[in-house]
């Protein structure tokens, strides 16, 4: 039997290695799960990091276009990782966990219906997908956001959760008091429990 897989998607100007400690933290909560932390495909123009799409000149109006343009490279990366783990036909054993821009891409994978994985976890993200939205019906989502986030306002996750729920997605939202733009221990615990529950349900339904 193939193991479950969690793909961790970093934020802009960062790299996959920055999220590796998150997977290590979940080893006990999620035994038998593989964690992969890919680098985003594009160089960050203002430092050594990577990005899923350019933020130069980005606005509320043009962000959805950039997300759509980023899909080809994003999908290629995910397809390669998932195939390498033998799970191309078992997406119910795959989860995407994103932070910031990584969350934007994870939520887009759900909202566009392209990746019917078991679960999406979005830390400090926003839903920036082009309309219309056609979310995968079997995918669960958990949005986690600090109310002291000065980079990505918590209202972005609140709106995203409401939109996904309206479209029938099983969506949870945790707003964390006093947490800024980052991944807190409390958020890690919520996400780990959510992923463990989701994978357990998938095994029960198999």
XYZ file of N, CA and C in Angstrom:
618
model
N 0.849 -1.203 0.000
C 0.000 0.000 0.000
C 0.879 1.246 0.000
N 0.559 2.196 -0.875
C 1.305 3.443 -0.913
C 0.998 4.295 0.314
N 2.000 5.031 0.753
C 1.841 5.914 1.893
C 1.073 7.162 1.472
N 0.554 7.881 2.471
C -0.043 9.181 2.177
C 1.066 10.198 1.914
N 0.684 11.269 1.255
C 1.649 12.282 0.837
C 1.127 13.671 1.172
N 1.968 14.476 1.793
C 1.661 15.885 2.043
C 2.696 16.725 1.308
N 2.230 17.607 0.444
C 3.104 18.506 -0.308
C 2.998 19.890 0.320
N 4.142 20.412 0.756
C 4.196 21.688 1.465
C 4.638 22.787 0.503
N 3.830 23.827 0.383
C 4.020 24.888 -0.607
C 4.401 26.188 0.084
N 5.613 26.647 -0.163
C 6.145 27.808 0.557
C 5.612 29.130 0.019
N 5.929 30.197 0.735
C 5.516 31.534 0.348
C 6.514 32.199 -0.580
N 6.176 33.383 -1.036
C 7.016 34.113 -1.978
C 8.327 34.518 -1.309
N 9.419 34.399 -2.071
C 10.725 34.766 -1.552
C 11.335 33.738 -0.629
N 10.700 32.601 -0.498
C 11.172 31.534 0.378
C 11.618 30.359 -0.493
N 11.737 29.176 0.118
C 12.075 27.973 -0.632
C 11.508 26.770 0.103
N 11.511 25.634 -0.552
C 10.913 24.452 0.043
C 11.536 24.057 1.360
N 12.848 24.217 1.482
C 13.539 23.808 2.705
C 13.026 24.547 3.931
N 12.483 25.736 3.729
C 11.985 26.517 4.870
C 10.789 25.847 5.540
N 10.059 25.012 4.810
C 8.900 24.328 5.385
C 9.208 22.903 5.831
N 10.431 22.448 5.607
C 10.786 21.084 6.015
C 10.565 20.836 7.507
N 10.866 21.804 8.390
C 10.615 21.561 9.816
C 9.152 21.279 10.137
N 8.247 21.801 9.323
C 6.825 21.554 9.552
C 6.513 20.067 9.389
N 7.051 19.480 8.339
C 6.854 18.051 8.151
C 7.458 17.243 9.282
N 8.623 17.658 9.748
C 9.259 16.950 10.862
C 8.409 17.025 12.121
N 7.757 18.164 12.337
C 6.900 18.334 13.510
C 5.720 17.367 13.481
N 5.243 17.057 12.290
C 4.063 16.194 12.147
C 4.391 14.705 12.081
N 5.646 14.326 12.229
C 6.008 12.910 12.084
C 5.227 12.026 13.052
N 5.066 12.470 14.290
C 4.350 11.653 15.269
C 2.845 11.675 15.033
N 2.319 12.855 14.663
C 0.886 12.987 14.408
C 0.471 12.241 13.150
N 1.370 12.201 12.181
C 1.056 11.621 10.873
C 2.075 10.537 10.512
N 2.099 9.438 11.261
C 3.032 8.355 10.928
C 2.658 7.722 9.591
N 3.652 7.333 8.843
C 3.377 6.716 7.554
C 3.057 7.701 6.451
N 3.288 8.986 6.716
C 3.030 10.019 5.713
C 4.360 10.557 5.201
N 4.476 10.692 3.895
C 5.658 11.306 3.291
C 5.422 12.805 3.123
N 6.464 13.586 3.336
C 6.389 15.035 3.186
C 7.377 15.475 2.115
N 6.897 16.299 1.187
C 7.737 16.828 0.120
C 7.610 18.344 0.125
N 8.740 19.024 -0.001
C 8.755 20.491 0.074
C 9.416 21.055 -1.184
N 8.685 21.125 -2.291
C 9.293 21.593 -3.540
C 9.585 23.088 -3.518
N 10.564 23.475 -4.330
C 10.798 24.888 -4.585
C 9.824 25.360 -5.661
N 9.321 26.574 -5.516
C 8.488 27.156 -6.564
C 9.309 27.290 -7.846
N 8.670 27.292 -8.999
C 9.408 27.225 -10.268
C 10.113 28.504 -10.693
N 9.735 29.647 -10.124
C 10.273 30.910 -10.617
C 11.152 31.600 -9.584
N 12.219 32.243 -10.072
C 13.105 32.994 -9.192
C 12.392 34.222 -8.655
N 12.693 34.548 -7.405
C 12.174 35.761 -6.790
C 13.101 36.899 -7.178
N 12.558 37.943 -7.745
C 13.391 39.002 -8.289
C 14.041 39.914 -7.277
N 13.754 39.725 -5.998
C 14.258 40.657 -4.989
C 15.074 39.952 -3.915
N 15.649 38.805 -4.268
C 16.432 38.047 -3.305
C 16.655 36.643 -3.820
N 17.202 35.775 -2.979
C 17.575 34.432 -3.428
C 16.440 33.416 -3.472
N 15.250 33.783 -3.018
C 14.163 32.815 -2.901
C 13.459 32.527 -4.213
N 12.321 31.841 -4.103
C 11.528 31.431 -5.253
C 10.104 31.969 -5.107
N 9.347 31.881 -6.180
C 7.956 32.327 -6.140
C 7.129 31.519 -7.130
N 5.841 31.401 -6.802
C 4.913 30.684 -7.684
C 4.425 31.585 -8.805
N 4.365 32.884 -8.537
C 4.085 33.884 -9.567
C 4.652 35.205 -9.091
N 4.908 36.105 -10.032
C 5.530 37.379 -9.688
C 4.557 38.280 -8.937
N 5.102 38.958 -7.924
C 4.291 39.928 -7.198
C 4.597 41.355 -7.629
N 5.504 41.532 -8.588
C 5.815 42.873 -9.075
C 4.590 43.463 -9.763
N 4.122 44.577 -9.258
C 2.971 45.236 -9.849
C 1.659 44.506 -9.667
N 1.615 43.554 -8.752
C 0.381 42.788 -8.578
C -0.694 43.645 -7.920
N -1.925 43.481 -8.377
C -3.074 44.205 -7.841
C -4.221 43.220 -7.636
N -5.257 43.692 -6.964
C -6.446 42.853 -6.805
C -7.019 42.471 -8.164
N -6.899 43.384 -9.130
C -7.482 43.139 -10.448
C -6.695 42.111 -11.254
N -5.344 42.167 -11.180
C -4.564 41.270 -12.041
C -4.077 39.996 -11.344
N -4.285 39.891 -10.035
C -3.810 38.695 -9.327
C -4.428 37.400 -9.880
N -5.753 37.358 -10.137
C -6.314 36.116 -10.689
C -5.673 35.696 -12.007
N -5.318 36.661 -12.856
C -4.655 36.329 -14.114
C -3.301 35.689 -13.850
N -2.597 36.195 -12.854
C -1.276 35.642 -12.541
C -1.390 34.241 -11.958
N -2.408 34.043 -11.141
C -2.634 32.703 -10.601
C -2.916 31.726 -11.740
N -3.766 32.129 -12.667
C -4.090 31.259 -13.800
C -2.852 30.967 -14.642
N -2.014 31.984 -14.845
C -0.800 31.796 -15.638
C 0.201 30.886 -14.940
N 0.127 30.819 -13.614
C 1.057 29.987 -12.845
C 0.644 28.521 -12.810
N -0.550 28.212 -13.271
C -1.071 26.849 -13.121
C -0.246 25.803 -13.860
N 0.219 26.115 -15.052
C 0.926 25.102 -15.845
C 2.175 24.609 -15.120
N 2.994 25.532 -14.631
C 4.218 25.141 -13.923
C 3.892 24.471 -12.598
N 2.872 24.971 -11.912
C 2.449 24.380 -10.640
C 1.974 22.946 -10.853
N 1.123 22.750 -11.841
C 0.583 21.416 -12.108
C 1.679 20.445 -12.537
N 2.638 20.926 -13.304
C 3.752 20.072 -13.722
C 4.539 19.593 -12.512
N 4.801 20.512 -11.573
C 5.549 20.145 -10.367
C 4.776 19.126 -9.540
N 3.474 19.377 -9.328
C 2.670 18.447 -8.536
C 2.554 17.091 -9.216
N 2.329 17.092 -10.509
C 2.192 15.822 -11.231
C 3.438 14.966 -11.073
N 4.602 15.597 -11.167
C 5.861 14.870 -11.042
C 6.028 14.273 -9.650
N 5.730 15.074 -8.624
C 5.872 14.604 -7.243
C 4.905 13.459 -6.958
N 3.661 13.646 -7.346
C 2.635 12.644 -7.053
C 2.909 11.351 -7.807
N 3.354 11.460 -9.058
C 3.684 10.261 -9.830
C 4.861 9.517 -9.210
N 5.850 10.262 -8.726
C 7.020 9.632 -8.112
C 6.647 8.829 -6.872
N 5.542 9.195 -6.232
C 5.068 8.474 -5.051
C 3.991 7.439 -5.392
N 3.739 7.250 -6.676
C 2.783 6.230 -7.101
C 1.349 6.532 -6.734
N 1.008 7.819 -6.672
C -0.327 8.198 -6.207
C -1.143 8.955 -7.254
N -0.752 8.849 -8.511
C -1.467 9.600 -9.545
C -2.938 9.232 -9.622
N -3.260 7.976 -9.299
C -4.657 7.545 -9.318
C -5.236 7.403 -7.918
N -4.549 7.937 -6.921
C -5.030 7.883 -5.539
C -4.855 9.247 -4.876
N -5.473 10.253 -5.456
C -5.335 11.602 -4.913
C -6.005 11.750 -3.555
N -6.828 10.756 -3.168
C -7.424 10.784 -1.840
C -6.387 10.519 -0.751
N -5.168 10.204 -1.157
C -4.072 10.021 -0.204
C -3.082 11.183 -0.246
N -3.480 12.262 -0.888
C -2.604 13.425 -1.059
C -3.247 14.651 -0.422
N -2.430 15.471 0.231
C -2.896 16.749 0.775
C -1.898 17.836 0.400
N -2.411 19.028 0.212
C -1.578 20.201 -0.055
C -1.652 21.132 1.139
N -0.497 21.573 1.603
C -0.421 22.524 2.715
C 0.384 23.723 2.244
N -0.224 24.901 2.264
C 0.457 26.085 1.782
C 0.568 27.167 2.828
N 1.553 28.027 2.621
C 1.698 29.229 3.432
C 1.761 30.438 2.509
N 0.938 31.447 2.777
C 0.947 32.710 2.051
C 0.737 32.456 0.550
N 1.719 32.766 -0.304
C 1.515 32.537 -1.730
C 1.321 31.054 -2.034
N 1.949 30.188 -1.251
C 1.707 28.756 -1.403
C 0.265 28.392 -1.116
N -0.349 29.110 -0.166
C -1.769 28.897 0.123
C -2.649 29.358 -1.027
N -2.269 30.450 -1.665
C -3.022 30.920 -2.824
C -3.068 29.831 -3.896
N -1.921 29.208 -4.132
C -1.865 28.160 -5.151
C -2.609 26.901 -4.711
N -2.516 26.560 -3.427
C -3.246 25.390 -2.928
C -4.751 25.603 -3.031
N -5.206 26.786 -2.632
C -6.635 27.084 -2.715
C -7.106 27.124 -4.166
N -6.239 27.585 -5.064
C -6.604 27.588 -6.478
C -6.712 26.165 -7.017
N -5.835 25.277 -6.555
C -5.916 23.878 -6.973
C -7.262 23.278 -6.601
N -7.774 23.683 -5.443
C -9.098 23.233 -4.997
C -10.207 23.944 -5.759
N -10.160 25.271 -5.774
C -11.275 26.063 -6.304
C -11.489 25.858 -7.798
N -10.416 25.531 -8.510
C -10.530 25.305 -9.951
C -10.975 23.885 -10.282
N -10.935 22.992 -9.280
C -11.300 21.605 -9.508
C -10.226 20.774 -10.183
N -9.017 21.339 -10.330
C -7.961 20.614 -11.050
C -7.363 19.467 -10.241
N -7.337 19.616 -8.928
C -6.658 18.641 -8.077
C -7.608 18.164 -6.982
N -8.355 17.084 -7.224
C -9.291 16.551 -6.221
C -8.569 15.725 -5.152
N -7.699 16.400 -4.418
C -6.932 15.746 -3.357
C -7.801 15.591 -2.113
N -7.252 14.905 -1.106
C -8.022 14.680 0.117
C -8.272 15.970 0.869
N -7.252 16.830 0.933
C -7.381 18.016 1.782
C -6.440 19.124 1.339
N -6.866 20.331 1.686
C -6.061 21.538 1.515
C -5.961 22.218 2.877
N -4.757 22.587 3.276
C -4.568 23.440 4.449
C -3.913 24.724 3.974
N -4.503 25.857 4.304
C -3.998 27.153 3.866
C -3.692 28.029 5.076
N -2.414 28.249 5.320
C -1.974 29.176 6.360
C -1.808 30.562 5.741
N -2.463 31.558 6.316
C -2.269 32.965 5.923
C -2.419 33.153 4.417
N -3.529 32.659 3.874
C -3.718 32.738 2.436
C -4.894 33.593 2.021
N -5.193 33.501 0.745
C -6.377 34.165 0.183
C -6.824 33.364 -1.028
N -8.087 33.500 -1.353
C -8.642 32.870 -2.546
C -8.568 33.887 -3.674
N -7.679 33.636 -4.633
C -7.454 34.593 -5.713
C -7.654 33.945 -7.076
N -8.494 32.948 -7.139
C -8.707 32.201 -8.378
C -9.660 32.934 -9.311
N -9.410 32.830 -10.623
C -10.357 33.398 -11.579
C -11.716 32.713 -11.460
N -12.774 33.478 -11.659
C -14.118 32.910 -11.680
C -14.417 32.382 -13.067
N -15.309 31.386 -13.196
C -16.100 30.765 -12.132
C -15.287 29.741 -11.342
N -15.717 29.489 -10.117
C -15.071 28.502 -9.267
C -15.811 27.171 -9.382
N -15.036 26.093 -9.489
C -15.625 24.750 -9.605
C -14.869 23.804 -8.678
N -14.995 23.986 -7.369
C -14.177 23.209 -6.432
C -14.445 21.711 -6.487
N -13.384 20.956 -6.213
C -13.495 19.501 -6.168
C -14.427 19.106 -5.033
N -15.474 18.334 -5.293
C -16.491 18.069 -4.268
C -16.003 17.239 -3.092
N -14.982 16.405 -3.283
C -14.551 15.535 -2.195
C -13.412 16.068 -1.356
N -12.927 17.255 -1.672
C -11.769 17.809 -0.970
C -12.202 18.624 0.238
N -11.571 18.364 1.382
C -11.805 19.156 2.588
C -10.781 20.289 2.642
N -11.153 21.376 3.300
C -10.246 22.517 3.411
C -10.209 23.028 4.839
N -9.031 23.473 5.253
C -8.860 24.133 6.541
C -8.037 25.381 6.325
N -8.600 26.524 6.722
C -7.911 27.801 6.612
C -7.518 28.268 8.004
N -6.255 28.653 8.164
C -5.712 29.074 9.453
C -5.042 30.425 9.265
N -5.414 31.398 10.095
C -4.936 32.763 9.873
C -4.857 33.502 11.201
N -3.784 34.244 11.396
C -3.650 35.063 12.591
C -4.356 36.395 12.441
N -4.993 36.848 13.519
C -5.717 38.118 13.415
C -4.794 39.325 13.508
N -3.486 39.090 13.721
C -2.514 40.183 13.742
C -1.639 40.170 12.489
N -2.092 39.501 11.449
C -1.335 39.407 10.196
C -1.371 40.752 9.480
N -0.197 41.381 9.360
C -0.109 42.686 8.707
C 0.235 42.568 7.226
N 0.494 41.360 6.753
C 0.855 41.136 5.357
C -0.352 40.681 4.548
N -1.049 39.703 5.075
C -2.250 39.158 4.434
C -3.392 39.278 5.443
N -4.277 40.225 5.282
C -5.331 40.438 6.287
C -6.158 39.184 6.537
N -6.515 38.974 7.795
C -7.284 37.779 8.155
C -8.623 37.733 7.430
N -9.127 38.891 7.021
C -10.389 38.925 6.279
C -10.315 38.116 4.987
N -9.104 37.949 4.440
C -8.965 37.152 3.217
C -9.371 35.701 3.458
N -8.938 35.142 4.580
C -9.317 33.759 4.885
C -10.783 33.655 5.266
N -11.288 34.670 5.954
C -12.703 34.667 6.319
C -13.581 34.642 5.071
N -13.233 35.489 4.097
C -13.993 35.521 2.841
C -13.831 34.220 2.063
N -12.608 33.715 2.023
C -12.363 32.478 1.282
C -13.163 31.320 1.862
N -13.175 31.219 3.189
C -13.928 30.138 3.831
C -15.414 30.246 3.515
N -15.941 31.464 3.566
C -17.361 31.662 3.269
C -17.682 31.271 1.828
N -16.805 31.656 0.904
C -17.026 31.328 -0.504
C -17.000 29.825 -0.737
N -16.013 29.159 -0.156
C -15.909 27.711 -0.342
C -17.106 26.985 0.268
N -17.536 27.446 1.433
C -18.705 26.816 2.063
C -19.948 26.995 1.203
N -20.108 28.186 0.629
C -21.262 28.439 -0.234
C -21.282 27.490 -1.431
N -20.098 27.057 -1.847
C -19.999 26.174 -3.005
C -19.974 24.706 -2.606
N -20.217 24.431 -1.323
C -20.363 23.057 -0.881
C -19.113 22.379 -0.377
N -18.008 23.112 -0.267
C -16.769 22.519 0.227
C -16.786 22.437 1.746
N -16.405 21.291 2.276
C -16.263 21.094 3.722
C -15.070 21.924 4.181
N -15.345 23.075 4.783
C -14.304 24.058 5.067
C -14.296 24.463 6.526
N -13.128 24.372 7.143
C -12.936 24.853 8.502
C -12.100 26.121 8.508
N -12.285 26.938 9.530
C -11.535 28.188 9.662
C -11.120 28.372 11.112
N -9.827 28.588 11.321
C -9.315 28.923 12.647
C -8.652 30.296 12.566
N -9.186 31.259 13.302
C -8.568 32.574 13.432
C -7.833 32.591 14.767
N -6.525 32.824 14.716
C -5.678 32.707 15.896
C -5.353 34.085 16.461
N -5.682 34.289 17.703
C -5.509 35.582 18.357
C -4.034 35.925 18.540
N -3.667 37.129 18.109
C -2.323 37.635 18.327
C -1.258 37.084 17.410
N -1.629 36.249 16.464
C -0.663 35.638 15.551
C -0.527 36.503 14.306
N 0.712 36.743 13.884
C 0.977 37.533 12.701
C 1.087 36.675 11.457
N 1.907 37.140 10.512
C 2.058 36.434 9.235
C 3.075 35.314 9.409
N 2.592 34.187 9.867
C 3.472 33.058 10.119
C 2.668 31.838 10.511
N 3.385 30.768 10.797
C 2.766 29.506 11.201
C 3.078 29.287 12.671
N 2.057 29.349 13.502
C 2.236 29.248 14.949
C 2.111 27.798 15.414
N 2.629 27.477 16.601
C 2.457 26.120 17.138
C 0.994 25.702 17.229
N 0.129 26.649 17.583
C -1.297 26.335 17.662
C -1.841 25.956 16.288
N -1.442 26.722 15.283
C -1.877 26.413 13.929
C -1.355 25.079 13.441
N -0.112 24.774 13.786
C 0.475 23.485 13.413
C -0.329 22.339 14.018
N -0.726 22.500 15.276
C -1.506 21.454 15.949
C -2.870 21.271 15.290
N -3.556 22.377 14.996
C -4.852 22.284 14.320
C -4.715 21.560 12.976
N -3.703 21.959 12.205
C -3.527 21.378 10.879
C -3.164 19.900 10.954
N -2.288 19.544 11.886
C -1.902 18.144 12.022
C -3.079 17.256 12.363
N -3.918 17.709 13.288
C -5.104 16.934 13.664
C -6.075 16.812 12.491
N -6.226 17.888 11.738
C -7.112 17.889 10.571
C -6.628 16.898 9.519
N -5.333 16.899 9.247
C -4.792 15.980 8.251
C -4.921 14.530 8.708
N -4.647 14.281 9.984
C -4.773 12.918 10.507
C -6.207 12.417 10.378
N -7.162 13.277 10.709
C -8.578 12.911 10.599
C -8.963 12.653 9.147
N -8.486 13.512 8.256
C -8.835 13.373 6.841
C -8.293 12.077 6.256
N -7.043 11.769 6.527
C -6.465 10.533 5.995
C -7.129 9.301 6.600
N -7.497 9.385 7.876
C -8.189 8.258 8.518
C -9.540 8.018 7.857
N -10.255 9.100 7.537
C -11.541 8.965 6.855
C -11.363 8.357 5.472
N -10.313 8.780 4.767
C -10.070 8.254 3.424
C -9.803 6.754 3.471
N -9.067 6.312 4.486
C -8.800 4.877 4.625
C -10.088 4.118 4.922
N -10.941 4.728 5.737
C -12.199 4.077 6.076
C -13.136 3.955 4.899
N -13.038 4.927 3.979
C -13.912 4.913 2.806
C -13.370 4.036 1.683
N -12.091 3.662 1.790
C -11.449 2.913 0.695
C -12.034 1.502 0.571
